[in-house]
Amino acid sequence: MKILIISLTVITAAAFSNVLISDDFSDGNADGWLELSTGASYAVNAGRYCFSQTASDTAYALSMISDLPTSMSVSDYTCRANVIANEGSMIGIAGRFNLMPTHGYGIFIEISDTNSNLVLVRIDGLGQGTTLALTPCQFVYGQEYWLRLEMNGHLIGGKYWAGTSGDEPYGWTLTATDDAYQDPGIFALFGYDSGDTATMDISFDNIEITDEIILDLQSSSWAFLKALFM
Ligand SMILES: [Ca+2]
Ligand SMILES: [Ca+2]
């Protein structure tokens, strides 16, 4: 009887989940995306959404989308993207994002030659943020990774994995609680590089945003416990 009840709960949860945004760029365009004019070039190549720029000091790009004309329809949602960086020092995704004034939440890979990090961040301004959680992560240029960012009330969670979308781990890589930004905002893809010659060459694919929230206090605490003991 207990098993039956659990199965019914799962089915019920699945039936009420809605795909809010989905884009695999297989139609060869990025219609519906709003690209921030930074000097970077945005293009869909071979079914991927590519951002590239070479500049003397700073290269960055950001493209935004929402299911309603100016914002997401709900505040609690989960966003997944496939990411590849060929060059650059940062690649990530953001949710509950606003451009004016700039704020929201993001998860990104902070790329370094020696040790790369996965960072869950509260975005507090253009180029300004507060690290909510951070962990070293494996990163190789040119390799595909997946990022997930989920916002459920004041719970913020991030996942990172390699392989296919089906290889997504059940547990969260990083979780945090934060009360600063509760408005739905929009979803964004972004990348960054700096240096004497800043070179960014990154791409995104298989974007999916749904309202199927699985982040709760229990999984959040579990991730915290695992982080302590594993
Ligand atoms: Ca398209
Ligand atoms: Ca694609």
PDB file of N, CA and C in Angstrom, residues 17 28 34 54 56 84-85 91 100-101 135 160 188 204 219 222-223 225:
ATOM      1  N   SER A  17       3.769  19.211 -14.028  1.00  0.00           N
ATOM      2  CA  SER A  17       4.940  20.001 -14.402  1.00  0.00           C
ATOM      3  C   SER A  17       4.778  20.541 -15.821  1.00  0.00           C
ATOM      4  N   GLY A  28      18.144  26.350 -36.324  1.00  0.00           N
ATOM      5  CA  GLY A  28      19.200  27.193 -36.877  1.00  0.00           C
ATOM      6  C   GLY A  28      19.132  28.659 -36.491  1.00  0.00           C
ATOM      7  N   LEU A  34      16.990  37.566 -26.333  1.00  0.00           N
ATOM      8  CA  LEU A  34      17.356  38.982 -26.335  1.00  0.00           C
ATOM      9  C   LEU A  34      18.837  39.086 -25.983  1.00  0.00           C
ATOM     10  N   THR A  54      36.643  38.691 -29.088  1.00  0.00           N
ATOM     11  CA  THR A  54      38.035  38.942 -28.720  1.00  0.00           C
ATOM     12  C   THR A  54      38.164  40.432 -28.481  1.00  0.00           C
ATOM     13  N   SER A  56      40.454  43.730 -26.109  1.00  0.00           N
ATOM     14  CA  SER A  56      41.749  44.028 -25.506  1.00  0.00           C
ATOM     15  C   SER A  56      41.756  43.807 -24.001  1.00  0.00           C
ATOM     16  N   ILE A  84      29.454  24.410 -23.376  1.00  0.00           N
ATOM     17  CA  ILE A  84      30.825  24.100 -23.803  1.00  0.00           C
ATOM     18  C   ILE A  84      31.592  25.419 -23.827  1.00  0.00           C
ATOM     19  N   ALA A  85      32.765  25.429 -23.232  1.00  0.00           N
ATOM     20  CA  ALA A  85      33.650  26.588 -23.377  1.00  0.00           C
ATOM     21  C   ALA A  85      34.908  26.124 -24.107  1.00  0.00           C
ATOM     22  N   ILE A  91      31.569  30.536 -17.672  1.00  0.00           N
ATOM     23  CA  ILE A  91      30.386  30.193 -18.461  1.00  0.00           C
ATOM     24  C   ILE A  91      29.286  29.801 -17.490  1.00  0.00           C
ATOM     25  N   MET A 100      18.012  45.673 -15.365  1.00  0.00           N
ATOM     26  CA  MET A 100      17.951  47.050 -14.857  1.00  0.00           C
ATOM     27  C   MET A 100      17.042  47.129 -13.654  1.00  0.00           C
ATOM     28  N   PRO A 101      17.521  47.222 -12.430  1.00  0.00           N
ATOM     29  CA  PRO A 101      18.918  47.047 -12.053  1.00  0.00           C
ATOM     30  C   PRO A 101      19.298  45.570 -12.119  1.00  0.00           C
ATOM     31  N   THR A 135      32.427  24.980  -5.042  1.00  0.00           N
ATOM     32  CA  THR A 135      33.156  23.730  -4.901  1.00  0.00           C
ATOM     33  C   THR A 135      34.074  23.558  -6.103  1.00  0.00           C
ATOM     34  N   TYR A 160      25.854  20.267 -11.496  1.00  0.00           N
ATOM     35  CA  TYR A 160      26.848  20.230 -12.571  1.00  0.00           C
ATOM     36  C   TYR A 160      27.129  18.764 -12.834  1.00  0.00           C
ATOM     37  N   ALA A 188      18.911  33.713 -18.214  1.00  0.00           N
ATOM     38  CA  ALA A 188      20.008  34.236 -19.028  1.00  0.00           C
ATOM     39  C   ALA A 188      21.147  33.231 -19.155  1.00  0.00           C
ATOM     40  N   PHE A 204      26.023  27.062 -26.031  1.00  0.00           N
ATOM     41  CA  PHE A 204      24.969  26.491 -25.184  1.00  0.00           C
ATOM     42  C   PHE A 204      24.036  25.650 -26.046  1.00  0.00           C
ATOM     43  N   SER A 219      16.352  17.766   0.684  1.00  0.00           N
ATOM     44  CA  SER A 219      17.461  17.476  -0.231  1.00  0.00           C
ATOM     45  C   SER A 219      18.573  18.494  -0.024  1.00  0.00           C
ATOM     46  N   TRP A 222      20.391  17.352   2.955  1.00  0.00           N
ATOM     47  CA  TRP A 222      21.132  16.147   2.607  1.00  0.00           C
ATOM     48  C   TRP A 222      22.418  16.508   1.866  1.00  0.00           C
ATOM     49  N   ALA A 223      22.320  17.431   0.933  1.00  0.00           N
ATOM     50  CA  ALA A 223      23.504  17.870   0.191  1.00  0.00           C
ATOM     51  C   ALA A 223      24.513  18.494   1.150  1.00  0.00           C
ATOM     52  N   LEU A 225      24.819  17.758   4.362  1.00  0.00           N
ATOM     53  CA  LEU A 225      25.410  16.680   5.158  1.00  0.00           C
ATOM     54  C   LEU A 225      26.461  15.923   4.350  1.00  0.00           C
TER      55      LEU A 225
END
